[in-house]
Coordinates of C-alpha atoms and ligand atoms in Angstrom, one line a residue:
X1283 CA 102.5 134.0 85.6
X1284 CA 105.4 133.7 88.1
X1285 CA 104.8 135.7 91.3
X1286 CA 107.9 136.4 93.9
X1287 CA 107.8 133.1 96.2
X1288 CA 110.5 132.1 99.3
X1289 CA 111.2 128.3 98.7
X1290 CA 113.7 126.4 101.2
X1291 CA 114.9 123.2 100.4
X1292 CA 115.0 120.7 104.0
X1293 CA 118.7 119.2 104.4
X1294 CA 118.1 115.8 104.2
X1295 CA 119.9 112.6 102.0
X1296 CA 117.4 110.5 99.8
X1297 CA 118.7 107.0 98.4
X1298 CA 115.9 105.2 96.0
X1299 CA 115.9 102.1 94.5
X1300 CA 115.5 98.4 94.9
X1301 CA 117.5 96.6 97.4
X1302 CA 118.8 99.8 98.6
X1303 CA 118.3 97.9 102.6
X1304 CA 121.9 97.0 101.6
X1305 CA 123.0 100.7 102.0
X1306 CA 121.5 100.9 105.8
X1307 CA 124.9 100.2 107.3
X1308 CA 127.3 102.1 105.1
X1309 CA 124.6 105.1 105.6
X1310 CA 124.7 104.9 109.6
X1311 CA 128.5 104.5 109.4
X1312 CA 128.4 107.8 106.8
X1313 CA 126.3 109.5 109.8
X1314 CA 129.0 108.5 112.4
X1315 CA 126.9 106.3 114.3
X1316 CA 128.3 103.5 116.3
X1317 CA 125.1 102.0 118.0
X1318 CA 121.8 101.6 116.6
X1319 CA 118.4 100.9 118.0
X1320 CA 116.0 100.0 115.5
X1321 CA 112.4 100.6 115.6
X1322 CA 109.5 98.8 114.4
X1323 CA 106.0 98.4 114.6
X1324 CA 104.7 95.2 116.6
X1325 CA 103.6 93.6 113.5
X1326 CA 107.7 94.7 111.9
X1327 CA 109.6 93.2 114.5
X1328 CA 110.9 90.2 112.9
X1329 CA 111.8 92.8 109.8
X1330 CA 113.5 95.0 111.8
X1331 CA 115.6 91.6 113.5
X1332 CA 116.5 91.1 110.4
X1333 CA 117.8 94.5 109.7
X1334 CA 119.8 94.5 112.7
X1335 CA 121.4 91.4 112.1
X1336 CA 122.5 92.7 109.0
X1337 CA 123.8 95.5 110.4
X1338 CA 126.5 93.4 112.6
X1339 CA 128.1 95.2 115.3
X1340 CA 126.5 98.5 114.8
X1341 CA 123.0 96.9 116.2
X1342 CA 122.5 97.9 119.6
X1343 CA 118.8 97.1 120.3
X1344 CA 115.0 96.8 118.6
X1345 CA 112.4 98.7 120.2
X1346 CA 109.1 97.1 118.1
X1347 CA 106.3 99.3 120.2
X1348 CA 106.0 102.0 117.8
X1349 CA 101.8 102.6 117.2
X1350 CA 100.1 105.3 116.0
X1351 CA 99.6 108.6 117.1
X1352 CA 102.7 108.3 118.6
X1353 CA 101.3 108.4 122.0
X1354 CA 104.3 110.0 124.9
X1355 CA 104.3 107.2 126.9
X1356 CA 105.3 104.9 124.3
X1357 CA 108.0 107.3 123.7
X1358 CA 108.8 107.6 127.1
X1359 CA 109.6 103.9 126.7
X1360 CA 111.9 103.8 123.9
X1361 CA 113.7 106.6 125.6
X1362 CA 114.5 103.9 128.4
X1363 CA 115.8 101.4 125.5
X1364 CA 117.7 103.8 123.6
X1365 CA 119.5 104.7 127.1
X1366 CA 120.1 101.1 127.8
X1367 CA 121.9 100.2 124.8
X1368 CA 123.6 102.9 124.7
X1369 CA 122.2 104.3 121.2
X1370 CA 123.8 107.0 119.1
X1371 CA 121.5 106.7 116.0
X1372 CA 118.1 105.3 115.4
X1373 CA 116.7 103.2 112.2
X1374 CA 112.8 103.7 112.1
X1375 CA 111.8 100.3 109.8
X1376 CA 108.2 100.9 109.1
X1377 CA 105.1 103.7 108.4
X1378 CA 104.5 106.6 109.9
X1379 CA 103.8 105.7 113.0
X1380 CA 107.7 104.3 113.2
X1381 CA 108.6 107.3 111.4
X1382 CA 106.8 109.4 114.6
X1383 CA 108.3 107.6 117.0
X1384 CA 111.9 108.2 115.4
X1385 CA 111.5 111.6 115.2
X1386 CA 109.8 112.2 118.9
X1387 CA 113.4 110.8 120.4
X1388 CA 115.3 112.7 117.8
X1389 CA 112.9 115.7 119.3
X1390 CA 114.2 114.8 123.1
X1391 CA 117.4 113.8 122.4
X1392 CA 118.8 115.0 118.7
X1393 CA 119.7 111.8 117.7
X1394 CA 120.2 111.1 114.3
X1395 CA 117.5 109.2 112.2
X1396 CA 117.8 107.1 109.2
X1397 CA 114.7 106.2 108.4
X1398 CA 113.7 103.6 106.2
X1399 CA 109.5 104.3 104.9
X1400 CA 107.6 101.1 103.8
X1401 CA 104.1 102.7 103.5
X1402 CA 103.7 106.4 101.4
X1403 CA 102.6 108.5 104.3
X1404 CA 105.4 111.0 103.4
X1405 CA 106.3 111.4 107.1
X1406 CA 109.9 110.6 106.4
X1407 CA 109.9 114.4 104.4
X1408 CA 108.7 116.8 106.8
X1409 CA 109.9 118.7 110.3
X1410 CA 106.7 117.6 111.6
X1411 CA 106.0 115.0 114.6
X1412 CA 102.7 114.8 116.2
X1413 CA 102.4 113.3 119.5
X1414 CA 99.5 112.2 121.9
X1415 CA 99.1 112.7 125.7
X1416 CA 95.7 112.1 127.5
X1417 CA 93.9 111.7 124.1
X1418 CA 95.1 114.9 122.5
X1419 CA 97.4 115.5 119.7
X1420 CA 99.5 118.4 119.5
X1421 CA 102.1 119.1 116.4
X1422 CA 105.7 120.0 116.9
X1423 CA 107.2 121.9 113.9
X1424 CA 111.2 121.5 114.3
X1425 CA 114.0 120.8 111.6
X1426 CA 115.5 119.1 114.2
X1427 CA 112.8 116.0 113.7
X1428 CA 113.4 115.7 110.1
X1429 CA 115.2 112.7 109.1
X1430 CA 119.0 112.8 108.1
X1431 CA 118.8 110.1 106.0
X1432 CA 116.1 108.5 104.1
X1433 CA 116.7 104.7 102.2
X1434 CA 113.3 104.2 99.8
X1435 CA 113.6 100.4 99.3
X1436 CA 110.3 99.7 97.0
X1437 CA 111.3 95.7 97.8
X1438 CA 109.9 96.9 101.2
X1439 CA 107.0 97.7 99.9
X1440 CA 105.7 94.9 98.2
X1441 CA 104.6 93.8 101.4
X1442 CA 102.2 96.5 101.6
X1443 CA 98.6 95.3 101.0
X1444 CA 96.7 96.3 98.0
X1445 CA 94.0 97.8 100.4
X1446 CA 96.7 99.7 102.4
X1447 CA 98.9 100.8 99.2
X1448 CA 95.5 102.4 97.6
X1449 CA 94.8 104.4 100.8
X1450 CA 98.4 105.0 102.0
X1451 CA 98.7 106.0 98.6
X1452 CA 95.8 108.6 98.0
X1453 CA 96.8 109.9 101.9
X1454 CA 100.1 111.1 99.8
X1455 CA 98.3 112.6 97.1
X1456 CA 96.7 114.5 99.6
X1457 CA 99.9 116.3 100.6
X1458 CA 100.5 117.5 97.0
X1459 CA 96.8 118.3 96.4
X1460 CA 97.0 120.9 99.0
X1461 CA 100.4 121.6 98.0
X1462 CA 98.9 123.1 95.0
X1463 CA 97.1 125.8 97.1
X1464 CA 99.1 126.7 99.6
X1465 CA 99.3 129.9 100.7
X1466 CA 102.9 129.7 100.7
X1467 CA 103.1 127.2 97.2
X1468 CA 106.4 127.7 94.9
X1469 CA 107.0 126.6 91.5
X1470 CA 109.4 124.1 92.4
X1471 CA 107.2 122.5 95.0
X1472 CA 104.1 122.6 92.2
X1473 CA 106.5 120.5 90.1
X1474 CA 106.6 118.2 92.7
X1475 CA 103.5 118.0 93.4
X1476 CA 101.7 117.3 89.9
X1477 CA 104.3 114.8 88.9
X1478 CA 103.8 113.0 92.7
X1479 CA 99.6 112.7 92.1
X1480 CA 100.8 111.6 88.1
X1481 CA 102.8 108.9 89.3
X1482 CA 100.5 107.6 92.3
X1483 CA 97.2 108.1 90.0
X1484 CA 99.0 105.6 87.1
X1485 CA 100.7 103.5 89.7
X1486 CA 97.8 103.1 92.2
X1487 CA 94.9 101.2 90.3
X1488 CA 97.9 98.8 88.6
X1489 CA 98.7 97.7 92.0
X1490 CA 95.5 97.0 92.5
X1491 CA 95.6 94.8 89.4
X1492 CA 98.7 93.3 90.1
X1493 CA 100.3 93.4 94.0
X1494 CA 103.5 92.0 92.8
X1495 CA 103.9 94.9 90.2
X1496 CA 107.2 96.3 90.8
X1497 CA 107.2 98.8 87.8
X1498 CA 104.3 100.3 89.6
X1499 CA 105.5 99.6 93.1
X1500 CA 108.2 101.3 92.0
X1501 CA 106.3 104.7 90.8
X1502 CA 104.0 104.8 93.6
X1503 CA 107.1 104.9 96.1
X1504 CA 108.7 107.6 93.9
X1505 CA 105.7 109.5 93.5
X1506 CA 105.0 109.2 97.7
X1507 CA 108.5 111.2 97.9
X1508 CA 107.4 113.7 96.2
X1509 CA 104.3 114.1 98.0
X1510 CA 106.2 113.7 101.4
X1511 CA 108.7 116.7 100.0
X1512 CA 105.4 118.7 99.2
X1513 CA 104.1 117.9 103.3
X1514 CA 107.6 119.2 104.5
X1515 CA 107.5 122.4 102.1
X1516 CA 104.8 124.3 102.4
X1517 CA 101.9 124.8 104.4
X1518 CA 98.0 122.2 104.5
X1519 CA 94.8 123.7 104.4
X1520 CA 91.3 122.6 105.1
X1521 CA 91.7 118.5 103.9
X1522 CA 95.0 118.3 106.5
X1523 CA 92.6 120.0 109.5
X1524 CA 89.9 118.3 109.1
X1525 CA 91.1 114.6 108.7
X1526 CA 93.3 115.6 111.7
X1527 CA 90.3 116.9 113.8
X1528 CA 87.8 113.4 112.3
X1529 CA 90.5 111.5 113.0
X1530 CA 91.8 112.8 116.4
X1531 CA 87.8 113.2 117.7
X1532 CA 86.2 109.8 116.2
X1533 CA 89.5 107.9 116.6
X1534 CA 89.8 106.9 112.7
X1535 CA 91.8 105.1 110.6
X1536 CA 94.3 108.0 109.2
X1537 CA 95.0 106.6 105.5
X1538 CA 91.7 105.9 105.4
X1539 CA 90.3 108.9 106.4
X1540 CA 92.3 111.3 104.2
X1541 CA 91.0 108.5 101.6
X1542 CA 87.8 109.6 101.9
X1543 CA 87.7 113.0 102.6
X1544 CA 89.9 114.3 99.8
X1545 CA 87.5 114.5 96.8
X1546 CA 85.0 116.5 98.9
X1547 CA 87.7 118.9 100.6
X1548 CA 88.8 119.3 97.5
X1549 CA 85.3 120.3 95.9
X1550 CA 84.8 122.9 98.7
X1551 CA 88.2 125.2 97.7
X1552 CA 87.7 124.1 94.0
X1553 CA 86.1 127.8 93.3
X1554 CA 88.8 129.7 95.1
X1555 CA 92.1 127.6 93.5
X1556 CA 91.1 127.3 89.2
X1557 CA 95.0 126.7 88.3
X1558 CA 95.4 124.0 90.9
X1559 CA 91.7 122.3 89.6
X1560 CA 93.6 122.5 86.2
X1561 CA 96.7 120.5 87.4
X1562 CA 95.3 118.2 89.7
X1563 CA 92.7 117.5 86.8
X1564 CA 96.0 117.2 84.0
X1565 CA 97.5 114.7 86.7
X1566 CA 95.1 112.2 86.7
X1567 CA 93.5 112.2 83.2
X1568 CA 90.2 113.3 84.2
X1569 CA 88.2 116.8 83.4
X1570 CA 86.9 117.2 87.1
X1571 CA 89.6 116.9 89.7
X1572 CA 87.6 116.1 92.6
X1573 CA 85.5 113.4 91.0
X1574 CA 88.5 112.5 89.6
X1575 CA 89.9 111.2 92.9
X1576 CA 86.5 110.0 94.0
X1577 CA 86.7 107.8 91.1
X1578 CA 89.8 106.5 91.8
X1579 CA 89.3 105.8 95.3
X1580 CA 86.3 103.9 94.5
X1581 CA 88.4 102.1 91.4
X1582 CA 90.6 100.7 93.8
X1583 CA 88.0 99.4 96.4
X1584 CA 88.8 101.9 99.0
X1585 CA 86.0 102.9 101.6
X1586 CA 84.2 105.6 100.4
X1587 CA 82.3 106.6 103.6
X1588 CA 83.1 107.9 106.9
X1589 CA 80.6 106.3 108.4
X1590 CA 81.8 103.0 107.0
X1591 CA 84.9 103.5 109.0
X1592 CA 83.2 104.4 112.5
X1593 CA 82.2 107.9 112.4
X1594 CA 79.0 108.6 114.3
X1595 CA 76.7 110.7 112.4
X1596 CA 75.6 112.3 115.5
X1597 CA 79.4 113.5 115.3
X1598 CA 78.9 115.6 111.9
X1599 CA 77.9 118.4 113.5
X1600 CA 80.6 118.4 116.1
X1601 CA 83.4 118.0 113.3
X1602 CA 81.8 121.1 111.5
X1603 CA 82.1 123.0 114.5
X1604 CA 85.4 121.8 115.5
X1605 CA 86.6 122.8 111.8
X1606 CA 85.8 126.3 112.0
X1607 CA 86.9 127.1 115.5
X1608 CA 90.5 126.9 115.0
X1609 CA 90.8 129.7 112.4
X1610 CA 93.8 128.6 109.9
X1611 CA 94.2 129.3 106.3
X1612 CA 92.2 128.2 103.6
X1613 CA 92.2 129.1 99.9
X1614 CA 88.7 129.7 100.5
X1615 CA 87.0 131.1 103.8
X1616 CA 85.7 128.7 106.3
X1617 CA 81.8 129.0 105.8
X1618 CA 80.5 126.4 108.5
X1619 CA 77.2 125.3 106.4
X1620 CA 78.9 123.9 103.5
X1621 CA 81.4 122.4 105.6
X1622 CA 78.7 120.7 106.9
X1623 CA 77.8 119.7 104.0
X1624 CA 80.8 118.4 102.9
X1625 CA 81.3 116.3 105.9
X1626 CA 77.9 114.7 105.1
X1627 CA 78.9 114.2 102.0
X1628 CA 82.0 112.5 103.0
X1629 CA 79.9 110.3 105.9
X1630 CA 77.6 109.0 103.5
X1631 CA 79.8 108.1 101.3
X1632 CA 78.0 110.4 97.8
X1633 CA 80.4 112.1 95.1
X1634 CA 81.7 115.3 95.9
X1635 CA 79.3 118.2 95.8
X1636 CA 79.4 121.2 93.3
X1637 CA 79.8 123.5 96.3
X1638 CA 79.7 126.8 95.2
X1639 CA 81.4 130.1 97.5
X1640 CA 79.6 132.6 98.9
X1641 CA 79.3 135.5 96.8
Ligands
LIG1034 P1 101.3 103.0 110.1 O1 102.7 103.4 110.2 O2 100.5 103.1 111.3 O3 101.2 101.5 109.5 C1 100.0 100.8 109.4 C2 100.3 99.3 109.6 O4 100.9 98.8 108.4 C3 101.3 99.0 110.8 O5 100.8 97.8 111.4 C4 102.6 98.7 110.0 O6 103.4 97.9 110.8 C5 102.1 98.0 108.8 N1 103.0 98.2 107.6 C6 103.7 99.3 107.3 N2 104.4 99.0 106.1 C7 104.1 97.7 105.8 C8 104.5 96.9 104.7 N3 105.4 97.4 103.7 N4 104.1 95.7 104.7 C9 103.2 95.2 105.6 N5 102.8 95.9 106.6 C10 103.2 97.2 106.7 O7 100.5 103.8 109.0 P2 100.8 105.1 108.1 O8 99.6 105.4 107.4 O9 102.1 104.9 107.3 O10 101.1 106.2 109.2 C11 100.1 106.8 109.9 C12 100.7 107.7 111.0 O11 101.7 108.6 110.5 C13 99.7 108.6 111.7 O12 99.9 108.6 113.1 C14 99.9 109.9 111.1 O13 99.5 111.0 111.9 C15 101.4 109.9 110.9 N6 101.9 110.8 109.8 C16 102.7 111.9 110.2 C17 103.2 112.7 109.2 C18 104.1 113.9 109.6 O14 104.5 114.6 108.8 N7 104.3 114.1 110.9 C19 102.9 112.5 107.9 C20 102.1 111.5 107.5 C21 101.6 110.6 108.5

């Protein structure tokens, strides 16, 4: 049955396809800029040379410092290049951490973004942008970070490896998983969201199979932008807070820790959210949702454990704590015991527990 929902689409241009690079400059030129500054990772840079040598006399300068966690002084830095050159738009080449750093000077300044994603952290989607100072990450809700434009260029992402597509990959379906729950879900955005796990659940594991496959390169970026639109629509739950507080607190891996904490947040809410059980299930071709996406993960060679990507275990005690001190909505109250368990779980790298709610 339909209940009354408030859905609000974000204002922002998408162009997909292969070889779409080739729009970059027409695109900047449709958003009145005059001077770009590209940004890159370190590891990007000569990418994003590239790019700004295509882009002739609209490149102003490349800023390739972008990192993750998009610490302030980093920031702080490309603020000083984007003054020097003069720049009236930036072009963030690269993952979510160049996507970060994009939207922190758009945050400071209002420039306008395009932003060209080669990973599927979904970044590029929302009016979200969080930022680091003296080891602590705060998040900045503002439609004024959000992207104008956005050029998907699945050429771009061939590059990705395997190990990073199946983990960059399963951190999107993250974002439609709890889609399905949120407190503030619509119908549209459900859409989205089951066809955005369908697509990265086939495309994923023949990746794995094949790098070069561009059918399924192809998929898995289409089916990132619909997890991306899910991130920037409505509201995360438990998975979201607690790979933000493991990762912020133990200093993890982010794809990889979303990659292996999914199945068992997802086993923790599965009494409290039946319908979305049934869709995530329907997705992916599998009768148990959770251990659905524990299989997959472990299909594609993924790291299973948390402690296999430098989680203490002295620290599972401390993350159960830290996850039910900041109260936040849940689809199903936070009951500190089974989160414990759950984080065990996820540390040692077992299936996804049966957990059962409180009665
Ligand atoms: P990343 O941007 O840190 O990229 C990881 C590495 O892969 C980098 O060295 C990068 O240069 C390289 N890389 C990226 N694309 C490549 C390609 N096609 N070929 C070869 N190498 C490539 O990783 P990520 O997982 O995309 O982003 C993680 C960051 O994004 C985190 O800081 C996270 O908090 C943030 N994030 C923010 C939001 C949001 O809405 N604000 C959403 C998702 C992620």
């Amino acid at each position: 049955m339909i209940g009354s929902f408030t859905f609000e689409n974000l204002p922002c241009r998408v162009v997909f396809g292969s070889g779409t690079l080739a729009t970059a400059k027409a695109e900047i030129e449709r958003l009145g800029g005059k001077r770009v500054l590209v940004l890159t990772t370190p590891q990007q840079e000569a990418q994003g040379k590239r790019l700004g040598e295509a882009l002739g006399p609209l490149y102003a300068g490349l800023f390739p410092g972008a990192t993750m966690h998009t610490p302030v002084d980093v920031t702080a830095r490309a603020l000083t290049a984007m003054k020097a050159c003069d720049a009236d738009c930036v072009v963030s080449l690269g993952g979510g951490s160049t996507t970060g750093l994009g939207k922190a000077l758009a945050l400071r300044t209002g420039v306008n973004q395009l932003c060209i994603p080669t990973t599927y952290a979904g970044s590029e989607m929302t009016p979200i942008v969080g930022q680091t100072e003296n080891g602590l990450k705060t998040t900045v809700r503002d439609v004024a970070v959000l992207p104008e434009t956005v050029i998907y260029d699945v050429d771009l992402t061939l590059t990705l490896p395997t190990s990073l597509a199946a983990t960059s990959g399963i951190n999107a379906i993250a974002h439609a998983v709890e889609a399905l729950y949120a407190r503030d879900a619509n119908p549209v955005t459900s859409l989205m969201a089951e066809e955005g796990i369908r697509a990265l659940g086939r495309a994923l594991p023949a990746i794995a199979a094949k790098g070069d496959d561009r059918e399924a390169r192809t998929e898995a970026l289409y089916g990132a932008w619909l997890c991306g639109v899910c991130l920037g629509t409505v509201g995360m739950a438990l998975h979201h807070k607690l790979c933000h507080t493991l990762g912020g607190t133990f200093d993890l891996p982010h794809a990889e820790t979303h990659t292996i904490v999914l199945p068992h947040a997802l086993a923790y809410n599965a009494p409290a959210v039946p319908d979305a059980m049934t869709r995530i299930s329907r997705a992916i071709g599998t009768a148990d949702a959770s251990q659905g996406l524990y299989e997959l993960a472990k299909r594609l060679g993924a790291k299973l454990a948390l402690r296999d990507i430098g989680m203490p275990e002295n620290g599972i005690d401390k993350a159960a704590d830290l996850a039910v001190t900041n109260a936040y909505w849940n689809p199903r109250p936070l009951e500190r015991n089974a989160i414990r368990d759950l984080i065990a779980r996820a540390w040692a790298g077992e299936p996804p527990g049966a957990t059962k709610a409180a009665a």
